[in-house]
C-alpha positions as a printed Julia matrix, in Angstrom:
296×3 Matrix{Float64}:
 -43.95   -3.9   74.51
 -46.32   -4.68  71.67
 -47.82   -7.97  70.48
 -49.68   -8.71  67.26
 -51.4   -11.84  65.93
 -52.13  -12.39  62.23
 -53.85  -14.97  60.04
 -53.06  -15.16  56.31
 -54.78  -17.4   53.74
 -53.22  -19.75  51.23
 -53.41  -18.66  47.6
 -53.49  -20.37  44.24
 -52.03  -18.4   41.34
 -51.93  -18.45  37.54
 -55.34  -20.24  37.41
 -54.9   -21.81  33.98
 -54.2   -19.08  31.39
 -53.8   -16.25  33.93
 -50.04  -16.56  34.23
 -48.62  -14.19  36.85
 -51.81  -12.11  36.9
 -54.66  -14.2   38.39
 -54.77  -15.45  41.99
 -57.35  -16.7   44.45
 -57.36  -16.96  48.26
 -58.23  -20.32  49.85
 -59.47  -21.14  53.35
 -56.22  -22.69  54.49
 -54.19  -20.49  56.82
 -50.86  -19.66  58.37
 -51.06  -17.91  61.73
 -48.33  -15.76  63.27
 -47.82  -14.13  66.63
 -45.14  -11.51  67.07
 -44.06  -10.2   70.46
 -41.75   -7.2   70.63
 -38.98   -7.65  73.24
 -35.88   -5.74  74.31
 -33.45   -7.64  72.08
 -32.75  -10.88  70.22
 -34.73  -13.03  67.81
 -36.56  -16.21  68.71
 -38.69  -18.02  66.15
 -40.76  -21.07  67.13
 -43.22  -23.36  65.4
 -41.16  -23.79  62.23
 -38.36  -26.02  61.04
 -35.01  -25.45  62.73
 -33.36  -24.17  59.55
 -35.82  -21.26  59.47
 -35.18  -20.24  63.08
 -32.84  -17.43  62.04
 -32.66  -13.97  60.51
 -33.01  -15.47  57.03
 -36.63  -16.43  57.85
 -38.82  -14.91  55.13
 -41.42  -13.6   57.6
 -38.71  -11.81  59.56
 -37.01  -10.52  56.4
 -40.38   -9.07  55.28
 -40.71   -7.38  58.7
 -37.25   -5.84  58.39
 -37.96   -4.73  54.81
 -41.11   -2.91  55.93
 -39.38   -1.41  58.98
 -36.75    0.12  56.71
 -39.46    1.54  54.46
 -41.02    3.18  57.54
 -37.69    4.25  59.08
 -38.51    2.23  62.21
 -35.69    0.83  64.32
 -35.89   -2.94  64.73
 -36.01   -4.24  68.3
 -36.06   -7.83  69.52
 -38.85  -10.25  68.53
 -40.36  -13.53  69.59
 -42.2   -14.94  66.56
 -44.44  -18.01  66.71
 -45.68  -19.85  63.65
 -48.76  -22.06  63.37
 -48.68  -23.07  59.73
 -51.16  -25.13  57.72
 -50.07  -24.07  54.22
 -47.72  -26.66  52.68
 -44.28  -25.36  51.75
 -43.09  -25.36  48.09
 -46.38  -26.82  46.84
 -47.64  -23.85  44.81
 -50.13  -22.7   47.46
 -48.68  -19.33  48.38
 -46.71  -20.26  51.46
 -44.08  -17.59  50.77
 -46.73  -14.95  50.03
 -48.38  -15.65  53.4
 -45.04  -15.08  55.15
 -44.39  -11.88  53.25
 -47.86  -10.41  53.77
 -47.86  -11.45  57.43
 -44.42   -9.99  58.04
 -45.22   -6.65  56.42
 -48.58   -6.33  58.17
 -47.0    -7.15  61.53
 -44.3    -4.53  60.96
 -46.84   -1.86  60.15
 -48.72   -2.53  63.39
 -45.58   -2.78  65.54
 -44.33    0.5   64.09
 -47.44    2.08  65.53
 -49.32    2.59  62.31
 -52.36    1.09  60.61
 -52.24   -1.75  58.1
 -52.3    -0.12  54.69
 -53.24   -2.68  52.09
 -51.79   -0.74  49.18
 -48.39   -0.67  50.89
 -48.53   -4.37  51.75
 -49.37   -5.08  48.1
 -46.52   -2.92  46.77
 -43.85   -3.93  49.26
 -44.89   -7.57  49.11
 -44.6    -7.57  45.33
 -41.16   -5.96  45.56
 -40.07   -8.92  47.69
 -41.94  -11.66  45.83
 -41.31  -10.33  42.31
 -44.92  -10.67  41.14
 -48.3    -9.83  42.7
 -50.52  -12.8   41.73
 -50.19  -14.49  45.16
 -49.72  -11.3   47.17
 -52.93   -9.64  45.97
 -55.4   -12.37  47.09
 -53.47  -12.84  50.34
 -54.15   -9.14  51.02
 -57.65   -8.68  49.59
 -59.09  -12.22  49.51
 -61.26  -13.75  46.78
 -60.25  -13.84  43.11
 -57.87  -11.02  42.13
 -56.5    -9.69  38.86
 -53.15   -8.01  39.41
 -50.24   -6.5   37.5
 -47.39   -4.01  37.55
 -46.67   -0.79  35.67
 -43.56    1.39  36.11
 -42.99    0.18  39.64
 -46.62    0.52  40.66
 -48.78   -2.49  41.49
 -52.5    -2.71  40.82
 -55.1    -5.26  41.83
 -58.84   -5.71  41.35
 -61.19   -8.22  42.93
 -63.66  -10.24  40.88
 -66.94  -11.39  42.36
 -67.15  -15.17  41.86
 -70.44  -17.02  41.5
 -71.03  -19.97  43.82
 -71.16  -22.73  41.24
 -68.15  -24.98  41.8
 -66.38  -26.91  44.55
 -62.63  -26.93  45.01
 -60.31  -29.86  45.7
 -56.54  -29.48  46.1
 -54.32  -32.41  45.19
 -51.1   -32.05  47.2
 -48.1   -34.26  46.23
 -45.67  -35.56  48.84
 -42.75  -33.72  47.2
 -41.66  -30.1   46.85
 -41.18  -28.2   43.6
 -39.06  -25.06  44.06
 -40.36  -22.07  42.14
 -36.88  -21.46  40.71
 -36.96  -24.9   39.03
 -40.52  -24.41  37.79
 -39.53  -21.09  36.24
 -36.38  -22.51  34.66
 -38.34  -24.81  32.31
 -40.44  -22.0   30.79
 -39.54  -20.87  27.25
 -37.91  -17.48  26.78
 -40.24  -16.76  23.86
 -43.77  -17.91  23.02
 -45.67  -18.04  19.76
 -47.96  -15.15  18.87
 -50.83  -17.61  18.51
 -50.18  -18.99  22.01
 -50.29  -15.47  23.43
 -53.66  -14.84  21.76
 -54.88  -18.23  23.02
 -54.08  -17.32  26.62
 -55.47  -13.76  26.39
 -58.81  -15.0   25.04
 -59.03  -17.79  27.64
 -58.18  -15.4   30.48
 -61.05  -13.09  29.5
 -63.41  -16.04  29.14
 -62.25  -17.39  32.5
 -63.1   -14.19  34.33
 -66.55  -14.03  32.71
 -67.32  -17.65  33.54
 -66.27  -17.09  37.16
 -68.58  -14.09  37.41
 -71.51  -15.68  35.59
 -71.32  -19.22  36.97
 -70.94  -20.85  33.53
 -69.1   -24.12  34.15
 -69.02  -25.14  30.48
 -67.21  -21.89  29.63
 -64.96  -22.35  32.64
 -63.85  -25.79  31.46
 -63.03  -24.37  28.04
 -61.31  -21.25  29.34
 -59.09  -22.95  31.92
 -56.74  -24.14  29.16
 -53.23  -22.74  28.95
 -50.25  -22.79  26.56
 -47.74  -20.64  28.45
 -46.65  -22.64  31.47
 -48.63  -25.81  32.23
 -47.35  -27.85  29.24
 -43.82  -27.31  30.55
 -44.38  -27.53  34.28
 -46.6   -30.59  34.02
 -43.51  -32.59  32.98
 -41.97  -31.84  36.4
 -44.93  -33.47  38.21
 -44.93  -37.3   38.24
 -48.47  -38.52  37.72
 -49.68  -35.27  36.16
 -50.36  -36.72  32.72
 -52.55  -39.51  34.12
 -54.56  -37.11  36.27
 -54.95  -34.63  33.42
 -56.03  -37.38  31.04
 -58.8   -38.58  33.35
 -60.04  -35.1   34.21
 -60.16  -34.07  30.57
 -62.69  -36.86  29.97
 -65.11  -35.44  32.54
 -67.47  -32.57  31.6
 -68.1   -31.96  35.32
 -64.49  -31.2   36.24
 -61.71  -28.85  35.21
 -58.27  -28.36  36.68
 -55.07  -26.33  36.66
 -51.59  -26.43  38.19
 -51.58  -24.29  41.32
 -48.98  -21.57  41.01
 -45.65  -23.08  40.02
 -46.85  -26.51  41.17
 -46.73  -29.29  42.05
 -50.25  -29.07  43.65
 -53.21  -29.36  41.3
 -56.54  -27.56  41.79
 -59.68  -29.36  40.65
 -62.92  -27.41  40.19
 -66.11  -29.49  40.24
 -69.49  -28.39  38.96
 -71.9   -28.3   41.94
 -74.7   -29.46  39.66
 -72.81  -32.64  38.72
 -73.78  -36.09  39.88
 -72.09  -37.25  43.08
 -70.8   -40.34  41.27
 -68.39  -38.54  38.95
 -65.12  -38.9   40.85
 -63.73  -41.7   38.7
 -60.54  -39.64  38.17
 -59.6   -40.45  41.8
 -58.1   -43.75  40.59
 -55.46  -41.74  38.72
 -54.28  -39.87  41.83
 -51.07  -41.39  43.29
 -51.7   -43.01  46.67
 -49.13  -40.82  48.43
 -50.85  -37.57  47.4
 -53.26  -35.78  49.73
 -56.69  -34.62  48.61
 -58.14  -31.65  50.47
 -61.51  -29.95  49.94
 -61.27  -26.17  50.36
 -63.28  -23.05  49.62
 -62.56  -19.53  48.44
 -61.45  -17.28  51.32
 -63.41  -14.08  50.74
 -61.23  -12.08  53.17
 -57.51  -11.6   52.95
 -55.23  -11.51  55.95
 -56.77  -10.62  59.3
 -55.51   -9.3   62.64
 -56.36  -11.83  65.34
 -54.73  -10.12  68.31
 -53.23   -6.77  69.15
 -51.84   -6.27  72.64
 -50.02   -3.28  74.02
């Protein structure tokens, strides 16, 4: 029987104006081990309610098996997860990418990134978290007539990353429900121009341009209202020329980018962070998912 081990990074999506098309991999990981057995399903290392066939990792495996016409057997799946659930940090994308990659290996084939990207997007509905979980780094992604495309952007080393993680969940379905059905033409132009500026600032290491281009009018004004404490944090960060920020994915986590050239005494905004939130320093994960073990 076959065994496979996988490690998949967290991801932060939208990145200010890049709604549903920009995502970045972070060096926080979920790890999975899948052992093929004669029959049955046993899932360990996760909450009891996910120890069943409705587990997203397992559902992604089954989805990929059907695509490859491979008969499912029995599986022992172990989780070692460090990505917070329902916090806008790509927990679901890590499960989907991990499940599809595991299925490809267990079916006797090689991991094909383009298939993981396509099938993962079919499950997730959009590629902005899937793409960086597969390829790592900062990714631009989109869809066209059922096809999914993604391109990596080389990011200059000019900022530090802090993740503010609230002690409450924000389901993506709720975060999507508050978005307007239509947006103003001027708001669309605003986001397009900022997205282009954002990519250039990331490539060139221009923090002043980054702080200007991180602004958004499509989703953050609406989702920010679902995050208690967001207005205070945003107000303090907007005063600082050395920091910029955005809501990670659908929220409620907030990503802060800090200019590496800034003085070390510029973290006055910390007083605005609720005491029950966690602050975690992370870095860009340049690689996407990786195979940690493959036994036969």
